[in-house]
PDB file of C-alpha atoms and ligand atoms in Angstrom:
ATOM      1  CA  MET A   1      13.186 -13.107  -7.574  1.00 64.00           C
ATOM      2  CA  PRO A   2      14.717 -14.700 -10.236  1.00 62.00           C
ATOM      3  CA  LYS A   3      17.334 -13.531 -12.645  1.00 77.00           C
ATOM      4  CA  GLY A   4      15.614 -11.055 -15.264  1.00 89.00           C
ATOM      5  CA  LYS A   5      11.933  -9.080 -13.618  1.00 97.00           C
ATOM      6  CA  ILE A   6      12.822  -5.714 -13.633  1.00 98.00           C
ATOM      7  CA  ALA A   7      11.793  -3.480 -10.704  1.00 98.00           C
ATOM      8  CA  LEU A   8      11.339   0.136  -9.931  1.00 98.00           C
ATOM      9  CA  VAL A   9      11.521   1.384  -6.073  1.00 99.00           C
ATOM     10  CA  THR A  10      10.420   5.108  -6.034  1.00 99.00           C
ATOM     11  CA  GLY A  11      12.671   6.979  -3.184  1.00 98.00           C
ATOM     12  CA  ALA A  12      15.480   4.383  -3.264  1.00 98.00           C
ATOM     13  CA  GLY A  13      18.275   6.646  -2.991  1.00 98.00           C
ATOM     14  CA  GLN A  14      18.322   6.588   0.743  1.00 98.00           C
ATOM     15  CA  GLY A  15      17.382   4.238   3.647  1.00 97.00           C
ATOM     16  CA  ILE A  16      14.879   1.570   3.291  1.00 98.00           C
ATOM     17  CA  GLY A  17      14.265   2.377  -0.169  1.00 98.00           C
ATOM     18  CA  ALA A  18      18.130   1.997  -1.172  1.00 98.00           C
ATOM     19  CA  SER A  19      18.161  -1.621   1.172  1.00 98.00           C
ATOM     20  CA  ILE A  20      15.135  -2.550  -1.307  1.00 98.00           C
ATOM     21  CA  ALA A  21      16.981  -1.822  -4.331  1.00 98.00           C
ATOM     22  CA  ILE A  22      20.519  -2.470  -3.831  1.00 98.00           C
ATOM     23  CA  GLU A  23      19.208  -6.083  -1.934  1.00 98.00           C
ATOM     24  CA  MET A  24      16.793  -6.798  -5.706  1.00 98.00           C
ATOM     25  CA  GLY A  25      19.674  -6.112  -7.828  1.00 98.00           C
ATOM     26  CA  ARG A  26      22.528  -8.444  -5.918  1.00 98.00           C
ATOM     27  CA  LEU A  27      18.931 -11.282  -6.198  1.00 97.00           C
ATOM     28  CA  GLY A  28      18.832 -10.201 -10.172  1.00 97.00           C
ATOM     29  CA  ALA A  29      16.426  -8.171 -10.914  1.00 98.00           C
ATOM     30  CA  ALA A  30      17.349  -5.169 -13.346  1.00 98.00           C
ATOM     31  CA  VAL A  31      16.657  -1.435 -10.606  1.00 98.00           C
ATOM     32  CA  ALA A  32      15.131   1.023 -11.812  1.00 98.00           C
ATOM     33  CA  VAL A  33      16.424   3.591  -9.259  1.00 99.00           C
ATOM     34  CA  VAL A  34      14.002   6.583  -9.003  1.00 99.00           C
ATOM     35  CA  ASP A  35      14.511   9.539  -6.241  1.00 99.00           C
ATOM     36  CA  ILE A  36      13.964  13.422  -6.341  1.00 98.00           C
ATOM     37  CA  ASN A  37      17.319  13.506  -5.354  1.00 98.00           C
ATOM     38  CA  LEU A  38      19.604  12.096  -8.807  1.00 98.00           C
ATOM     39  CA  GLU A  39      23.054  12.457  -6.886  1.00 98.00           C
ATOM     40  CA  ASN A  40      21.373   9.756  -3.869  1.00 98.00           C
ATOM     41  CA  ALA A  41      19.670   7.611  -6.636  1.00 98.00           C
ATOM     42  CA  GLU A  42      23.094   7.198  -9.039  1.00 98.00           C
ATOM     43  CA  GLN A  43      24.743   6.297  -5.921  1.00 98.00           C
ATOM     44  CA  THR A  44      22.414   3.716  -4.832  1.00 98.00           C
ATOM     45  CA  ALA A  45      22.771   2.711  -8.976  1.00 98.00           C
ATOM     46  CA  ALA A  46      26.743   2.035  -8.650  1.00 98.00           C
ATOM     47  CA  SER A  47      26.210  -0.019  -5.452  1.00 98.00           C
ATOM     48  CA  ILE A  48      23.511  -2.215  -7.395  1.00 98.00           C
ATOM     49  CA  ARG A  49      26.179  -2.235 -10.420  1.00 98.00           C
ATOM     50  CA  ALA A  50      29.390  -2.803  -8.764  1.00 98.00           C
ATOM     51  CA  ALA A  51      27.949  -5.826  -7.838  1.00 98.00           C
ATOM     52  CA  GLY A  52      27.578  -6.676 -10.571  1.00 98.00           C
ATOM     53  CA  GLY A  53      23.956  -5.958 -10.532  1.00 98.00           C
ATOM     54  CA  GLN A  54      21.719  -4.155 -13.739  1.00 98.00           C
ATOM     55  CA  ALA A  55      20.540  -0.218 -12.473  1.00 98.00           C
ATOM     56  CA  GLN A  56      19.678   3.297 -13.451  1.00 98.00           C
ATOM     57  CA  ALA A  57      18.744   6.153 -11.535  1.00 98.00           C
ATOM     58  CA  PHE A  58      15.724   8.057 -12.768  1.00 98.00           C
ATOM     59  CA  ALA A  59      15.199  12.032 -11.036  1.00 98.00           C
ATOM     60  CA  THR A  60      11.487  12.454 -10.547  1.00 98.00           C
ATOM     61  CA  ASN A  61       9.135  13.437  -8.445  1.00 99.00           C
ATOM     62  CA  VAL A  62       6.147  10.345  -7.771  1.00 99.00           C
ATOM     63  CA  ALA A  63       4.203  13.645  -6.834  1.00 98.00           C
ATOM     64  CA  ASP A  64       4.176  15.063 -10.294  1.00 98.00           C
ATOM     65  CA  ALA A  65       1.654  14.034 -12.288  1.00 98.00           C
ATOM     66  CA  ASP A  66       4.113  14.761 -16.073  1.00 98.00           C
ATOM     67  CA  GLN A  67       7.312  13.347 -14.785  1.00 98.00           C
ATOM     68  CA  VAL A  68       6.187   9.691 -13.536  1.00 99.00           C
ATOM     69  CA  LYS A  69       4.730   9.451 -17.089  1.00 98.00           C
ATOM     70  CA  SER A  70       7.669  10.376 -18.921  1.00 98.00           C
ATOM     71  CA  LEU A  71       9.534   7.895 -15.720  1.00 98.00           C
ATOM     72  CA  PHE A  72       7.465   4.808 -16.857  1.00 98.00           C
ATOM     73  CA  ALA A  73       7.839   5.883 -20.740  1.00 98.00           C
ATOM     74  CA  SER A  74      11.916   6.225 -19.915  1.00 98.00           C
ATOM     75  CA  VAL A  75      12.498   2.381 -18.270  1.00 98.00           C
ATOM     76  CA  MET A  76       9.947   1.239 -20.577  1.00 98.00           C
ATOM     77  CA  GLU A  77      11.861   2.296 -23.244  1.00 98.00           C
ATOM     78  CA  GLN A  78      15.276   1.352 -21.305  1.00 97.00           C
ATOM     79  CA  PHE A  79      14.380  -1.488 -19.407  1.00 97.00           C
ATOM     80  CA  GLY A  80      11.233  -2.867 -21.965  1.00 97.00           C
ATOM     81  CA  GLY A  81       9.011  -4.286 -19.360  1.00 98.00           C
ATOM     82  CA  LEU A  82       7.910  -3.385 -15.459  1.00 98.00           C
ATOM     83  CA  ASP A  83       7.358  -6.966 -13.301  1.00 98.00           C
ATOM     84  CA  ILE A  84       7.941  -4.964 -10.269  1.00 98.00           C
ATOM     85  CA  LEU A  85       6.587  -1.338  -8.577  1.00 98.00           C
ATOM     86  CA  VAL A  86       7.387  -0.810  -5.047  1.00 99.00           C
ATOM     87  CA  ASN A  87       5.856   2.948  -3.204  1.00 99.00           C
ATOM     88  CA  ASN A  88       8.519   3.641  -0.887  1.00 98.00           C
ATOM     89  CA  ALA A  89       9.220   7.371  -1.513  1.00 98.00           C
ATOM     90  CA  GLY A  90       7.368   9.587   1.413  1.00 98.00           C
ATOM     91  CA  ILE A  91       8.027  12.758   3.426  1.00 97.00           C
ATOM     92  CA  THR A  92       7.439  14.108   7.108  1.00 97.00           C
ATOM     93  CA  ARG A  93       5.763  17.031   7.909  1.00 97.00           C
ATOM     94  CA  ASP A  94       5.153  17.077  11.805  1.00 95.00           C
ATOM     95  CA  GLY A  95       3.060  19.676  13.741  1.00 96.00           C
ATOM     96  CA  LEU A  96       0.740  20.118  15.472  1.00 97.00           C
ATOM     97  CA  LEU A  97      -3.487  19.632  13.796  1.00 97.00           C
ATOM     98  CA  ILE A  98      -3.983  22.919  14.563  1.00 97.00           C
ATOM     99  CA  ARG A  99      -1.149  24.438  13.313  1.00 96.00           C
ATOM    100  CA  MET A 100      -0.872  22.844  10.881  1.00 98.00           C
ATOM    101  CA  ARG A 101      -0.324  24.869   6.816  1.00 98.00           C
ATOM    102  CA  ASP A 102      -2.331  23.039   4.305  1.00 98.00           C
ATOM    103  CA  GLU A 103       0.867  23.547   2.143  1.00 98.00           C
ATOM    104  CA  ASP A 104       1.958  20.487   5.229  1.00 98.00           C
ATOM    105  CA  TRP A 105      -0.839  18.747   4.810  1.00 98.00           C
ATOM    106  CA  ASP A 106      -0.650  19.055   0.640  1.00 98.00           C
ATOM    107  CA  ASP A 107       3.348  18.356   0.412  1.00 98.00           C
ATOM    108  CA  VAL A 108       2.572  15.029   1.972  1.00 98.00           C
ATOM    109  CA  LEU A 109      -0.703  13.511   1.015  1.00 99.00           C
ATOM    110  CA  ASN A 110       1.272  14.365  -2.807  1.00 99.00           C
ATOM    111  CA  VAL A 111       3.816  12.145  -2.204  1.00 99.00           C
ATOM    112  CA  ASN A 112       3.351   9.405   0.150  1.00 98.00           C
ATOM    113  CA  LEU A 113      -0.587   9.402  -0.881  1.00 99.00           C
ATOM    114  CA  LYS A 114      -1.039  10.550  -4.629  1.00 99.00           C
ATOM    115  CA  GLY A 115       2.575   9.476  -5.769  1.00 99.00           C
ATOM    116  CA  ALA A 116       1.840   5.873  -5.307  1.00 99.00           C
ATOM    117  CA  PHE A 117      -1.245   6.404  -6.740  1.00 99.00           C
ATOM    118  CA  LEU A 118       0.733   8.101  -9.926  1.00 99.00           C
ATOM    119  CA  CYS A 119       3.215   5.489  -9.939  1.00 99.00           C
ATOM    120  CA  ILE A 120       0.597   2.867 -10.016  1.00 99.00           C
ATOM    121  CA  ARG A 121      -1.659   3.652 -12.650  1.00 98.00           C
ATOM    122  CA  GLU A 122       1.728   3.980 -15.200  1.00 98.00           C
ATOM    123  CA  ALA A 123       2.530   0.390 -14.044  1.00 98.00           C
ATOM    124  CA  ALA A 124      -1.307  -1.318 -14.016  1.00 98.00           C
ATOM    125  CA  ARG A 125      -1.420  -0.056 -17.460  1.00 98.00           C
ATOM    126  CA  ILE A 126       1.951  -2.226 -18.423  1.00 98.00           C
ATOM    127  CA  MET A 127       1.997  -4.679 -16.378  1.00 98.00           C
ATOM    128  CA  SER A 128      -2.295  -5.152 -17.508  1.00 98.00           C
ATOM    129  CA  LYS A 129      -0.644  -6.396 -20.380  1.00 97.00           C
ATOM    130  CA  ARG A 130       1.850  -8.930 -19.056  1.00 95.00           C
ATOM    131  CA  LYS A 131      -0.381  -9.970 -17.150  1.00 98.00           C
ATOM    132  CA  TYR A 132       2.515 -10.374 -14.106  1.00 98.00           C
ATOM    133  CA  GLY A 133       2.297  -7.879 -11.408  1.00 98.00           C
ATOM    134  CA  ARG A 134       4.083  -7.664  -7.750  1.00 98.00           C
ATOM    135  CA  ILE A 135       2.801  -3.755  -6.368  1.00 99.00           C
ATOM    136  CA  VAL A 136       4.259  -2.749  -3.222  1.00 99.00           C
ATOM    137  CA  ASN A 137       2.735   0.413  -0.987  1.00 99.00           C
ATOM    138  CA  ILE A 138       5.054   1.478   1.766  1.00 99.00           C
ATOM    139  CA  SER A 139       2.540   2.733   4.546  1.00 98.00           C
ATOM    140  CA  SER A 140       3.380   2.454   8.797  1.00 98.00           C
ATOM    141  CA  VAL A 141       2.614   1.547  11.997  1.00 98.00           C
ATOM    142  CA  VAL A 142       1.094   4.561  13.047  1.00 97.00           C
ATOM    143  CA  ALA A 143      -1.452   4.546   9.647  1.00 98.00           C
ATOM    144  CA  GLN A 144      -2.887   1.917  12.204  1.00 96.00           C
ATOM    145  CA  MET A 145      -2.165   3.950  15.666  1.00 96.00           C
ATOM    146  CA  GLY A 146      -2.536   7.419  14.795  1.00 96.00           C
ATOM    147  CA  ASN A 147       0.522   9.814  16.122  1.00 94.00           C
ATOM    148  CA  ALA A 148      -0.407  12.873  17.408  1.00 95.00           C
ATOM    149  CA  GLY A 149       1.979  15.566  15.185  1.00 96.00           C
ATOM    150  CA  GLN A 150       1.637  13.941  12.128  1.00 97.00           C
ATOM    151  CA  ALA A 151      -2.181  14.000  11.567  1.00 98.00           C
ATOM    152  CA  ASN A 152      -1.085  14.553   7.989  1.00 98.00           C
ATOM    153  CA  TYR A 153       1.800  11.838   7.735  1.00 98.00           C
ATOM    154  CA  CYS A 154      -0.965   9.044   9.194  1.00 98.00           C
ATOM    155  CA  ALA A 155      -4.278  10.144   7.249  1.00 98.00           C
ATOM    156  CA  SER A 156      -1.889   9.944   4.101  1.00 99.00           C
ATOM    157  CA  LYS A 157      -0.760   6.142   5.331  1.00 98.00           C
ATOM    158  CA  ALA A 158      -3.490   4.624   5.721  1.00 98.00           C
ATOM    159  CA  GLY A 159      -4.823   6.441   2.599  1.00 99.00           C
ATOM    160  CA  LEU A 160      -2.422   3.652   1.401  1.00 98.00           C
ATOM    161  CA  ILE A 161      -3.527   1.176   2.587  1.00 98.00           C
ATOM    162  CA  GLY A 162      -7.340   1.405   1.056  1.00 98.00           C
ATOM    163  CA  LEU A 163      -5.451   2.465  -1.400  1.00 99.00           C
ATOM    164  CA  THR A 164      -3.542  -0.878  -1.590  1.00 99.00           C
ATOM    165  CA  ARG A 165      -7.031  -3.621  -0.592  1.00 98.00           C
ATOM    166  CA  SER A 166      -8.499  -1.650  -4.002  1.00 98.00           C
ATOM    167  CA  CYS A 167      -5.841  -1.881  -6.273  1.00 99.00           C
ATOM    168  CA  ALA A 168      -5.480  -5.400  -4.723  1.00 99.00           C
ATOM    169  CA  ARG A 169      -9.133  -6.045  -6.281  1.00 98.00           C
ATOM    170  CA  GLU A 170      -9.615  -5.028  -9.874  1.00 98.00           C
ATOM    171  CA  LEU A 171      -5.856  -5.495 -10.687  1.00 98.00           C
ATOM    172  CA  ALA A 172      -6.379  -8.998  -9.249  1.00 98.00           C
ATOM    173  CA  ARG A 173      -7.576 -10.900 -12.236  1.00 98.00           C
ATOM    174  CA  ARG A 174      -4.756  -9.318 -14.738  1.00 98.00           C
ATOM    175  CA  GLN A 175      -2.309 -11.826 -11.115  1.00 98.00           C
ATOM    176  CA  ILE A 176      -1.387  -8.766 -10.498  1.00 98.00           C
ATOM    177  CA  THR A 177      -1.064  -8.636  -6.874  1.00 98.00           C
ATOM    178  CA  VAL A 178      -1.134  -5.257  -4.488  1.00 99.00           C
ATOM    179  CA  ASN A 179       0.822  -5.362  -0.779  1.00 99.00           C
ATOM    180  CA  ALA A 180       1.213  -3.181   1.715  1.00 99.00           C
ATOM    181  CA  VAL A 181       3.968  -3.340   3.997  1.00 99.00           C
ATOM    182  CA  ALA A 182       3.454  -1.164   7.019  1.00 98.00           C
ATOM    183  CA  PRO A 183       7.118  -0.573   9.561  1.00 98.00           C
ATOM    184  CA  GLY A 184       6.919   0.441  12.663  1.00 97.00           C
ATOM    185  CA  PHE A 185      10.131   2.599  13.719  1.00 95.00           C
ATOM    186  CA  ILE A 186      12.902   2.064  11.889  1.00 97.00           C
ATOM    187  CA  GLU A 187      17.008   3.327  12.115  1.00 95.00           C
ATOM    188  CA  THR A 188      16.432   6.137   8.988  1.00 92.00           C
ATOM    189  CA  ALA A 189      17.139  10.026   8.285  1.00 89.00           C
ATOM    190  CA  MET A 190      13.627   9.919   8.961  1.00 85.00           C
ATOM    191  CA  THR A 191      13.885   8.841  12.608  1.00 86.00           C
ATOM    192  CA  ARG A 192      17.878  10.011  13.550  1.00 84.00           C
ATOM    193  CA  ASP A 193      17.177  13.111  15.226  1.00 82.00           C
ATOM    194  CA  LEU A 194      14.292  12.014  16.890  1.00 83.00           C
ATOM    195  CA  PRO A 195      15.166  13.366  20.340  1.00 86.00           C
ATOM    196  CA  GLU A 196      16.755  11.095  22.830  1.00 89.00           C
ATOM    197  CA  LYS A 197      13.237  11.216  25.381  1.00 90.00           C
ATOM    198  CA  VAL A 198      11.463  10.300  22.480  1.00 86.00           C
ATOM    199  CA  ARG A 199      12.697   7.557  21.250  1.00 89.00           C
ATOM    200  CA  ASP A 200      13.412   5.466  24.399  1.00 91.00           C
ATOM    201  CA  GLY A 201       9.454   6.673  25.064  1.00 90.00           C
ATOM    202  CA  LEU A 202       8.994   4.374  21.604  1.00 89.00           C
ATOM    203  CA  LEU A 203      11.112   1.358  22.701  1.00 93.00           C
ATOM    204  CA  ALA A 204       8.709   1.152  26.393  1.00 95.00           C
ATOM    205  CA  MET A 205       6.098   0.078  23.370  1.00 95.00           C
ATOM    206  CA  ILE A 206       8.027  -2.475  21.579  1.00 97.00           C
ATOM    207  CA  PRO A 207       7.836  -5.209  22.499  1.00 98.00           C
ATOM    208  CA  LEU A 208      11.468  -6.950  20.754  1.00 98.00           C
ATOM    209  CA  GLU A 209      13.052  -3.443  22.280  1.00 95.00           C
ATOM    210  CA  ARG A 210      14.756  -2.524  19.473  1.00 95.00           C
ATOM    211  CA  LEU A 211      14.412   0.053  16.423  1.00 95.00           C
ATOM    212  CA  GLY A 212      13.826  -1.795  13.333  1.00 97.00           C
ATOM    213  CA  GLN A 213      16.750  -1.622  10.025  1.00 97.00           C
ATOM    214  CA  PRO A 214      16.200  -0.931   6.989  1.00 98.00           C
ATOM    215  CA  GLU A 215      16.526  -4.566   6.452  1.00 98.00           C
ATOM    216  CA  ASP A 216      14.350  -5.473   8.967  1.00 98.00           C
ATOM    217  CA  VAL A 217      11.412  -3.264   5.798  1.00 98.00           C
ATOM    218  CA  MET A 218      13.221  -4.842   2.478  1.00 98.00           C
ATOM    219  CA  ARG A 219      13.204  -8.060   3.890  1.00 98.00           C
ATOM    220  CA  SER A 220       9.669  -8.302   3.505  1.00 98.00           C
ATOM    221  CA  VAL A 221       9.727  -6.274   0.641  1.00 98.00           C
ATOM    222  CA  VAL A 222      11.379  -8.795  -1.681  1.00 98.00           C
ATOM    223  CA  PHE A 223       9.268 -11.116   0.236  1.00 98.00           C
ATOM    224  CA  LEU A 224       5.964 -10.281  -1.076  1.00 98.00           C
ATOM    225  CA  ALA A 225       7.632  -9.150  -4.917  1.00 98.00           C
ATOM    226  CA  GLY A 226       9.074 -11.911  -5.708  1.00 97.00           C
ATOM    227  CA  GLU A 227       7.561 -15.530  -6.659  1.00 94.00           C
ATOM    228  CA  GLY A 228       6.783 -17.226  -3.223  1.00 95.00           C
ATOM    229  CA  ALA A 229       3.896 -14.461  -2.939  1.00 98.00           C
ATOM    230  CA  GLY A 230       1.864 -15.422  -5.857  1.00 97.00           C
ATOM    231  CA  TYR A 231      -1.095 -16.603  -3.390  1.00 98.00           C
ATOM    232  CA  ILE A 232      -0.688 -13.057  -1.702  1.00 98.00           C
ATOM    233  CA  THR A 233      -3.254  -9.597  -2.054  1.00 99.00           C
ATOM    234  CA  GLY A 234      -4.682  -6.985  -0.653  1.00 99.00           C
ATOM    235  CA  GLN A 235      -2.601  -7.295   3.352  1.00 98.00           C
ATOM    236  CA  VAL A 236      -0.502  -5.281   4.984  1.00 98.00           C
ATOM    237  CA  LEU A 237       2.299  -6.546   6.569  1.00 98.00           C
ATOM    238  CA  GLU A 238       2.992  -5.295   9.487  1.00 98.00           C
ATOM    239  CA  VAL A 239       7.159  -4.882  10.515  1.00 98.00           C
ATOM    240  CA  ASN A 240       7.014  -3.402  14.138  1.00 98.00           C
ATOM    241  CA  GLY A 241       8.328  -5.089  17.294  1.00 98.00           C
ATOM    242  CA  GLY A 242       5.105  -6.047  18.110  1.00 98.00           C
ATOM    243  CA  MET A 243       4.446  -2.561  18.549  1.00 97.00           C
ATOM    244  CA  HIS A 244       0.546  -2.905  16.412  1.00 97.00           C
ATOM    245  CA  MET A 245      -0.469  -5.975  17.084  1.00 96.00           C
TER     246      MET A 245
HETATM  247  P1  NAD B   1      13.556   8.480   4.187  1.00 52.49           P
HETATM  248  O1  NAD B   1      14.013  10.089   4.542  1.00 52.49           O
HETATM  249  O2  NAD B   1      15.437   7.802   4.669  1.00 52.49           O
HETATM  250  O3  NAD B   1      14.076   8.561   2.698  1.00 52.49           O
HETATM  251  C1  NAD B   1      13.063   8.652   2.112  1.00 52.49           C
HETATM  252  C2  NAD B   1      14.002   9.149   0.076  1.00 52.49           C
HETATM  253  O4  NAD B   1      12.489   9.149  -0.473  1.00 52.49           O
HETATM  254  C3  NAD B   1      14.795  10.170   0.148  1.00 52.49           C
HETATM  255  O5  NAD B   1      15.871   9.179  -0.746  1.00 52.49           O
HETATM  256  C4  NAD B   1      13.494  11.328  -0.347  1.00 52.49           C
HETATM  257  O6  NAD B   1      15.426  12.068  -1.468  1.00 52.49           O
HETATM  258  C5  NAD B   1      13.478  10.297  -1.760  1.00 52.49           C
HETATM  259  N1  NAD B   1      11.788  11.449  -2.082  1.00 52.49           N
HETATM  260  C6  NAD B   1      10.937  11.990  -1.288  1.00 52.49           C
HETATM  261  N2  NAD B   1      10.418  12.724  -2.005  1.00 52.49           N
HETATM  262  C7  NAD B   1      10.135  12.226  -2.692  1.00 52.49           C
HETATM  263  C8  NAD B   1       9.708  12.351  -4.423  1.00 52.49           C
HETATM  264  N3  NAD B   1       8.732  13.532  -4.879  1.00 52.49           N
HETATM  265  N4  NAD B   1       9.778  12.146  -4.910  1.00 52.49           N
HETATM  266  C9  NAD B   1      10.173  11.114  -5.247  1.00 52.49           C
HETATM  267  N5  NAD B   1      11.710  10.276  -4.223  1.00 52.49           N
HETATM  268  C10 NAD B   1      11.380  11.257  -2.816  1.00 52.49           C
HETATM  269  O7  NAD B   1      13.338   8.085   4.731  1.00 52.49           O
HETATM  270  P2  NAD B   1      13.042   6.392   5.268  1.00 52.49           P
HETATM  271  O8  NAD B   1      12.754   6.266   6.605  1.00 52.49           O
HETATM  272  O9  NAD B   1      14.163   5.247   4.465  1.00 52.49           O
HETATM  273  O10 NAD B   1      11.245   5.828   4.832  1.00 52.49           O
HETATM  274  C11 NAD B   1      11.016   5.671   3.851  1.00 52.49           C
HETATM  275  C12 NAD B   1       9.340   4.830   3.315  1.00 52.49           C
HETATM  276  O11 NAD B   1       9.328   4.381   4.369  1.00 52.49           O
HETATM  277  C13 NAD B   1       8.744   6.172   3.724  1.00 52.49           C
HETATM  278  O12 NAD B   1       7.039   5.749   2.855  1.00 52.49           O
HETATM  279  C14 NAD B   1       8.495   6.484   5.042  1.00 52.49           C
HETATM  280  O13 NAD B   1       7.426   6.902   5.099  1.00 52.49           O
HETATM  281  C15 NAD B   1       8.303   5.067   5.049  1.00 52.49           C
HETATM  282  N6  NAD B   1       7.738   4.278   6.793  1.00 52.49           N
HETATM  283  C16 NAD B   1       9.398   5.016   7.267  1.00 52.49           C
HETATM  284  C17 NAD B   1       9.211   4.605   8.862  1.00 52.49           C
HETATM  285  C18 NAD B   1      10.407   4.876   9.316  1.00 52.49           C
HETATM  286  O14 NAD B   1      10.133   4.283  10.745  1.00 52.49           O
HETATM  287  N7  NAD B   1      12.507   5.400   8.908  1.00 52.49           N
HETATM  288  C19 NAD B   1       9.085   3.827   9.077  1.00 52.49           C
HETATM  289  C20 NAD B   1       7.707   3.892   8.792  1.00 52.49           C
HETATM  290  C21 NAD B   1       6.800   3.819   7.129  1.00 52.49           C
END
């Protein structure tokens, strides 16, 4: 990732998103650190600046179209462009299908899928003019495998793959690549509270015999966001320890 690129990472206040934002900052990109939790976004931005990088925190709910519009306007005002977008913000509202509330469905689809659409729409307008762009969407292994108790989450993450491929086709002539990274089970706040039994069950399904770390995902995202991945678009890179092949 050459110096001088401008990157926006959503959900960058903690976990995988923070790891991506910090690495991009370390590699010389100016980073818009976006999260619904401003305090956490500020912390990520501060650690990028402490390491000598350039970063600015933004409080945005990616599911809110007006907030997303003003986010991209502010980024343009403060950074003057955008080269890389990482749609990483995501939530879970797990529950068995017959007990799943409408809000649980709507909240997850709105943040995980609509949020990515809203950000891509804004980013595409900017990137199209510059005839350059790298968009990476964070999907999940469960998009392909399904998971009991996660109908809403799996639908949102599978939707992201369709969104990725459509946008890849639509934006290719502007030299904008759009790819997805589908992580397996990664040790973050999202998975930390898994019961011992569930964790052991998962481990038994992972040929590499360990849960992933945020850095495992980060490295794939940085690769797809970099110059070297310019001929890769519409792809899903699976980072799951072999759990799904
Ligand atoms: P996390 O919960 O640690 O971090 C998610 C971040 O997104 C948080 O900082 C949160 O505040 C932010 N966020 C939530 N809703 C938001 C909104 N509406 N607008 C802006 N920001 C919002 O989770 P994580 O494990 O780091 O997950 C990051 C991404 O990776 C998610 O999309 C998740 O679905 C995906 N993923 C995670 C795993 C895993 O095992 N941890 C596996 C596959 C995919």
